[in-house]
Amino acid sequence: RKEVEQDPGPFNVPEGATVAFNCTYSNSASQSFFWYRQDCRKEPKLLMSVYSSGNEDGRFTAQLNRASQYISLLIRDSKLSDSATYLCVVNGAGGYQKVTFGIGTKLQVIP
Amino acid sequence: NAGVTQTPKFRILKIGQSMTLQCTQDMNHNYMYWYRQDPGMGLKLIYYSVGAGITDKGEVPNGYNVSRSTTEDFPLRLELAAPSQTSVYFCASTSGTRSYEQYFGPGTRLTVT
């Protein structure tokens, strides 16, 4: 089993739709969880951290389920500008030196 | 702040050549990382550093070397380039204190032919 698994997509959704991505991780001792966004041929940038209580930032909601070892990202009212690859990132029990990225889920928002 | 800068942006190497990818950050971050990203693959950690003078191997260190003589700079050296090293290389840094957020440089696209 991979340390961090994501469905690579692509997810093609119309503008205004709600879309959700899941990411599973294998190390139950993982401590920190993040979603990064990566535009085509650009560097990844932090979208949001994922807290145990869940967190929301505008149209974006991230949740963590430790029991089932997955994190999720929900995007409401999708915009064309949301088209990108969304990377799930997990910091493991080893601290900073154990940073694992998922392969990313590609989202294409269609007019 | 410029953040994390990388040079060069693009490079074509012949098999067996060597080169150094430069990475500099101006945020006084202790932790620095080198990743490679291949098409359809996640970012793979090559080397990381937790401070000046301290480096350690990541997941895919073979064929690479690093040094960290200052807090700001973390160069990646490729010796005897091979086609398997064709990739996009990203340098990143994080403070290692209050925030786990990694700040990435714009990347170096390397082709080895």
mmCIF file of C-alpha atoms in Angstrom:
data_model
loop_
_atom_site.group_PDB
_atom_site.id
_atom_site.type_symbol
_atom_site.label_atom_id
_atom_site.label_comp_id
_atom_site.label_asym_id
_atom_site.label_seq_id
_atom_site.Cartn_x
_atom_site.Cartn_y
_atom_site.Cartn_z
ATOM 1 C CA ARG A 1 0.000 0.000 0.000
ATOM 2 C CA LYS A 2 1.306 3.451 -0.892
ATOM 3 C CA GLU A 3 1.942 5.867 1.956
ATOM 4 C CA VAL A 4 -0.391 8.434 0.466
ATOM 5 C CA GLU A 5 -2.950 7.525 -2.164
ATOM 6 C CA GLN A 6 -5.043 9.780 -4.328
ATOM 7 C CA ASP A 7 -7.267 9.260 -7.322
ATOM 8 C CA PRO A 8 -5.348 11.030 -10.110
ATOM 9 C CA GLY A 9 -8.568 11.921 -11.954
ATOM 10 C CA PRO A 10 -9.115 13.951 -13.980
ATOM 11 C CA PHE A 11 -12.296 15.210 -12.438
ATOM 12 C CA ASN A 12 -14.177 17.229 -15.061
ATOM 13 C CA VAL A 13 -16.917 19.300 -13.446
ATOM 14 C CA PRO A 14 -19.091 22.184 -14.654
ATOM 15 C CA GLU A 15 -18.779 25.631 -13.179
ATOM 16 C CA GLY A 16 -20.777 25.951 -9.997
ATOM 17 C CA ALA A 17 -20.581 22.279 -9.124
ATOM 18 C CA THR A 18 -19.424 20.830 -5.853
ATOM 19 C CA VAL A 19 -16.542 18.392 -6.029
ATOM 20 C CA ALA A 20 -14.820 16.310 -3.368
ATOM 21 C CA PHE A 21 -11.447 14.616 -3.292
ATOM 22 C CA ASN A 22 -10.262 11.998 -0.854
ATOM 23 C CA CYS A 23 -6.772 10.965 0.112
ATOM 24 C CA THR A 24 -5.811 7.952 2.213
ATOM 25 C CA TYR A 25 -2.622 7.522 4.192
ATOM 26 C CA SER A 26 -1.048 4.384 5.582
ATOM 27 C CA ASN A 27 0.949 5.575 8.591
ATOM 28 C CA SER A 28 -1.398 5.830 11.567
ATOM 29 C CA ALA A 29 1.246 7.881 13.410
ATOM 30 C CA SER A 30 1.102 10.678 10.833
ATOM 31 C CA GLN A 31 0.824 14.024 12.516
ATOM 32 C CA SER A 32 0.094 16.772 10.027
ATOM 33 C CA PHE A 33 -1.991 16.935 6.900
ATOM 34 C CA PHE A 34 -2.238 19.465 4.107
ATOM 35 C CA TRP A 35 -3.725 20.156 0.733
ATOM 36 C CA TYR A 36 -1.495 21.874 -1.808
ATOM 37 C CA ARG A 37 -2.505 23.235 -5.163
ATOM 38 C CA GLN A 38 -0.271 22.921 -8.205
ATOM 39 C CA ASP A 39 -1.009 24.746 -11.425
ATOM 40 C CA CYS A 40 0.323 23.370 -14.690
ATOM 41 C CA ARG A 41 4.125 23.697 -14.863
ATOM 42 C CA LYS A 42 4.218 25.638 -11.610
ATOM 43 C CA GLU A 43 5.372 24.924 -8.088
ATOM 44 C CA PRO A 44 3.003 23.548 -5.420
ATOM 45 C CA LYS A 45 1.502 26.090 -3.053
ATOM 46 C CA LEU A 46 -0.237 25.491 0.252
ATOM 47 C CA LEU A 47 -4.021 25.578 -0.098
ATOM 48 C CA MET A 48 -4.917 24.698 3.466
ATOM 49 C CA SER A 49 -3.888 22.703 6.479
ATOM 50 C CA VAL A 50 -6.199 19.968 7.697
ATOM 51 C CA TYR A 51 -7.048 19.936 11.365
ATOM 52 C CA SER A 52 -8.694 17.229 13.412
ATOM 53 C CA SER A 53 -11.742 19.429 13.875
ATOM 54 C CA GLY A 54 -11.949 20.169 10.165
ATOM 55 C CA ASN A 55 -11.497 23.596 8.698
ATOM 56 C CA GLU A 56 -13.100 25.832 6.142
ATOM 57 C CA ASP A 57 -11.732 28.618 4.012
ATOM 58 C CA GLY A 58 -14.348 30.211 1.821
ATOM 59 C CA ARG A 59 -15.507 27.637 -0.711
ATOM 60 C CA PHE A 60 -12.993 25.065 0.491
ATOM 61 C CA THR A 61 -13.520 22.613 3.343
ATOM 62 C CA ALA A 62 -10.962 20.107 4.544
ATOM 63 C CA GLN A 63 -11.635 17.237 6.911
ATOM 64 C CA LEU A 64 -9.595 14.576 8.630
ATOM 65 C CA ASN A 65 -10.783 11.121 9.612
ATOM 66 C CA ARG A 66 -8.061 9.523 11.726
ATOM 67 C CA ALA A 67 -9.997 6.329 12.359
ATOM 68 C CA SER A 68 -10.244 5.575 8.651
ATOM 69 C CA GLN A 69 -6.979 7.333 7.821
ATOM 70 C CA TYR A 70 -8.186 9.683 5.153
ATOM 71 C CA ILE A 71 -8.468 13.368 4.501
ATOM 72 C CA SER A 72 -10.885 15.089 2.201
ATOM 73 C CA LEU A 73 -11.195 18.343 0.316
ATOM 74 C CA LEU A 74 -14.547 19.757 -0.712
ATOM 75 C CA ILE A 75 -14.814 22.582 -3.204
ATOM 76 C CA ARG A 76 -18.164 24.289 -3.510
ATOM 77 C CA ASP A 77 -19.351 26.511 -6.362
ATOM 78 C CA SER A 78 -16.393 25.555 -8.555
ATOM 79 C CA LYS A 79 -14.751 28.320 -10.571
ATOM 80 C CA LEU A 80 -12.743 28.024 -13.761
ATOM 81 C CA SER A 81 -9.771 29.255 -11.756
ATOM 82 C CA ASP A 82 -9.998 26.185 -9.517
ATOM 83 C CA SER A 83 -8.675 24.061 -12.381
ATOM 84 C CA ALA A 84 -5.403 22.634 -11.071
ATOM 85 C CA THR A 85 -3.903 19.545 -9.483
ATOM 86 C CA TYR A 86 -4.565 19.121 -5.778
ATOM 87 C CA LEU A 87 -1.844 17.384 -3.797
ATOM 88 C CA CYS A 88 -2.431 15.607 -0.538
ATOM 89 C CA VAL A 89 0.547 15.947 1.808
ATOM 90 C CA VAL A 90 1.240 14.050 4.995
ATOM 91 C CA ASN A 91 3.934 14.660 7.616
ATOM 92 C CA GLY A 92 4.710 11.387 9.333
ATOM 93 C CA ALA A 93 5.858 10.411 12.757
ATOM 94 C CA GLY A 94 9.434 11.146 11.776
ATOM 95 C CA GLY A 95 8.868 14.855 11.705
ATOM 96 C CA TYR A 96 9.895 17.144 8.905
ATOM 97 C CA GLN A 97 12.108 14.620 7.302
ATOM 98 C CA LYS A 98 9.157 12.404 6.537
ATOM 99 C CA VAL A 99 7.073 14.417 4.126
ATOM 100 C CA THR A 100 5.052 12.420 1.653
ATOM 101 C CA PHE A 101 3.141 13.822 -1.287
ATOM 102 C CA GLY A 102 0.330 12.095 -3.094
ATOM 103 C CA ILE A 103 0.445 12.056 -6.889
ATOM 104 C CA GLY A 104 -2.289 14.653 -6.982
ATOM 105 C CA THR A 105 -5.845 14.815 -8.261
ATOM 106 C CA LYS A 106 -6.396 16.812 -11.409
ATOM 107 C CA LEU A 107 -9.476 19.024 -11.501
ATOM 108 C CA GLN A 108 -10.782 20.603 -14.679
ATOM 109 C CA VAL A 109 -13.688 23.012 -14.273
ATOM 110 C CA ILE A 110 -15.638 23.355 -17.506
ATOM 111 C CA PRO A 111 -17.593 26.468 -18.555
ATOM 112 C CA ASN B 1 11.122 38.767 0.387
ATOM 113 C CA ALA B 2 11.959 36.843 -2.765
ATOM 114 C CA GLY B 3 11.071 33.567 -1.010
ATOM 115 C CA VAL B 4 12.740 30.532 -2.568
ATOM 116 C CA THR B 5 14.673 31.086 -5.766
ATOM 117 C CA GLN B 6 16.111 28.450 -8.065
ATOM 118 C CA THR B 7 18.505 28.627 -10.961
ATOM 119 C CA PRO B 8 18.577 27.696 -13.742
ATOM 120 C CA LYS B 9 14.956 27.441 -14.891
ATOM 121 C CA PHE B 10 15.819 25.053 -17.718
ATOM 122 C CA ARG B 11 18.828 22.971 -18.600
ATOM 123 C CA ILE B 12 19.745 20.307 -21.108
ATOM 124 C CA LEU B 13 22.622 18.009 -20.165
ATOM 125 C CA LYS B 14 24.389 15.315 -22.078
ATOM 126 C CA ILE B 15 24.795 11.918 -20.461
ATOM 127 C CA GLY B 16 27.784 11.929 -18.148
ATOM 128 C CA GLN B 17 27.893 15.686 -17.631
ATOM 129 C CA SER B 18 27.616 17.257 -14.192
ATOM 130 C CA MET B 19 25.830 20.342 -12.932
ATOM 131 C CA THR B 20 24.689 22.121 -9.800
ATOM 132 C CA LEU B 21 21.138 23.291 -9.247
ATOM 133 C CA GLN B 22 21.094 26.363 -7.071
ATOM 134 C CA CYS B 23 18.527 27.082 -4.355
ATOM 135 C CA THR B 24 18.386 30.115 -2.089
ATOM 136 C CA GLN B 25 15.803 31.224 0.456
ATOM 137 C CA ASP B 26 15.626 34.546 2.261
ATOM 138 C CA MET B 27 13.125 33.612 4.968
ATOM 139 C CA ASN B 28 15.713 32.378 7.470
ATOM 140 C CA HIS B 29 14.181 28.905 7.341
ATOM 141 C CA ASN B 30 16.054 26.085 8.999
ATOM 142 C CA TYR B 31 14.610 23.250 6.934
ATOM 143 C CA MET B 32 15.293 22.890 3.240
ATOM 144 C CA TYR B 33 14.389 20.141 0.785
ATOM 145 C CA TRP B 34 15.048 18.973 -2.729
ATOM 146 C CA TYR B 35 12.321 17.110 -4.610
ATOM 147 C CA ARG B 36 11.978 15.730 -8.070
ATOM 148 C CA GLN B 37 8.663 15.416 -9.875
ATOM 149 C CA ASP B 38 8.183 13.089 -12.795
ATOM 150 C CA PRO B 39 5.035 13.103 -14.975
ATOM 151 C CA GLY B 40 2.168 11.293 -13.278
ATOM 152 C CA MET B 41 4.205 10.814 -10.126
ATOM 153 C CA GLY B 42 4.195 12.541 -6.795
ATOM 154 C CA LEU B 43 7.035 14.631 -5.506
ATOM 155 C CA LYS B 44 9.912 12.463 -4.355
ATOM 156 C CA LEU B 45 12.281 13.698 -1.654
ATOM 157 C CA ILE B 46 15.915 13.575 -2.743
ATOM 158 C CA TYR B 47 17.728 15.223 0.175
ATOM 159 C CA TYR B 48 16.823 17.490 3.036
ATOM 160 C CA SER B 49 18.611 19.660 5.569
ATOM 161 C CA VAL B 50 17.604 20.694 9.068
ATOM 162 C CA GLY B 51 20.194 23.448 9.313
ATOM 163 C CA ALA B 52 23.563 24.645 8.114
ATOM 164 C CA GLY B 53 26.029 21.784 8.039
ATOM 165 C CA ILE B 54 23.373 19.077 8.443
ATOM 166 C CA THR B 55 21.981 17.105 5.530
ATOM 167 C CA ASP B 56 20.355 13.726 5.128
ATOM 168 C CA LYS B 57 19.101 11.437 2.399
ATOM 169 C CA GLY B 58 15.506 11.287 1.346
ATOM 170 C CA GLU B 59 13.709 8.661 -0.685
ATOM 171 C CA VAL B 60 15.707 8.897 -3.950
ATOM 172 C CA PRO B 61 19.246 10.198 -3.204
ATOM 173 C CA ASN B 62 21.259 8.081 -5.642
ATOM 174 C CA GLY B 63 23.089 10.161 -8.239
ATOM 175 C CA TYR B 64 22.833 13.377 -6.226
ATOM 176 C CA ASN B 65 24.785 15.230 -3.588
ATOM 177 C CA VAL B 66 24.010 18.261 -1.467
ATOM 178 C CA SER B 67 25.722 20.655 0.873
ATOM 179 C CA ARG B 68 24.439 23.295 3.293
ATOM 180 C CA SER B 69 27.184 25.708 4.248
ATOM 181 C CA THR B 70 24.793 28.578 5.017
ATOM 182 C CA THR B 71 21.186 28.875 6.156
ATOM 183 C CA GLU B 72 20.226 30.468 2.848
ATOM 184 C CA ASP B 73 21.740 28.128 0.274
ATOM 185 C CA PHE B 74 21.116 24.473 -0.476
ATOM 186 C CA PRO B 75 22.665 23.452 -3.817
ATOM 187 C CA LEU B 76 21.994 20.077 -5.430
ATOM 188 C CA ARG B 77 24.807 18.475 -7.373
ATOM 189 C CA LEU B 78 24.259 15.969 -10.171
ATOM 190 C CA GLU B 79 27.297 13.911 -11.024
ATOM 191 C CA LEU B 80 27.433 11.822 -14.203
ATOM 192 C CA ALA B 81 23.975 12.749 -15.418
ATOM 193 C CA ALA B 82 21.765 9.920 -16.667
ATOM 194 C CA PRO B 83 18.496 9.998 -18.688
ATOM 195 C CA SER B 84 16.673 8.769 -15.553
ATOM 196 C CA GLN B 85 17.445 12.133 -13.971
ATOM 197 C CA THR B 86 15.302 13.957 -16.516
ATOM 198 C CA SER B 87 12.714 15.596 -14.277
ATOM 199 C CA VAL B 88 11.490 18.801 -12.719
ATOM 200 C CA TYR B 89 13.408 19.653 -9.564
ATOM 201 C CA PHE B 90 11.861 21.707 -6.797
ATOM 202 C CA CYS B 91 13.585 23.192 -3.812
ATOM 203 C CA ALA B 92 11.478 23.983 -0.749
ATOM 204 C CA SER B 93 11.934 25.375 2.724
ATOM 205 C CA THR B 94 10.008 25.581 5.965
ATOM 206 C CA SER B 95 10.613 27.341 9.236
ATOM 207 C CA GLY B 96 10.345 24.199 11.309
ATOM 208 C CA THR B 97 8.900 26.108 14.205
ATOM 209 C CA ARG B 98 5.346 27.395 14.151
ATOM 210 C CA SER B 99 4.448 26.341 10.657
ATOM 211 C CA TYR B 100 4.806 23.179 8.650
ATOM 212 C CA GLU B 101 4.046 24.993 5.415
ATOM 213 C CA GLN B 102 6.613 24.308 2.728
ATOM 214 C CA TYR B 103 7.494 27.153 0.399
ATOM 215 C CA PHE B 104 8.599 26.017 -3.028
ATOM 216 C CA GLY B 105 10.864 27.545 -5.600
ATOM 217 C CA PRO B 106 9.685 27.784 -9.226
ATOM 218 C CA GLY B 107 11.527 24.616 -10.233
ATOM 219 C CA THR B 108 14.279 23.618 -12.645
ATOM 220 C CA ARG B 109 13.350 21.580 -15.723
ATOM 221 C CA LEU B 110 16.226 19.276 -16.520
ATOM 222 C CA THR B 111 16.561 17.087 -19.594
ATOM 223 C CA VAL B 112 19.392 14.578 -19.920
ATOM 224 C CA THR B 113 19.957 13.254 -23.438
#
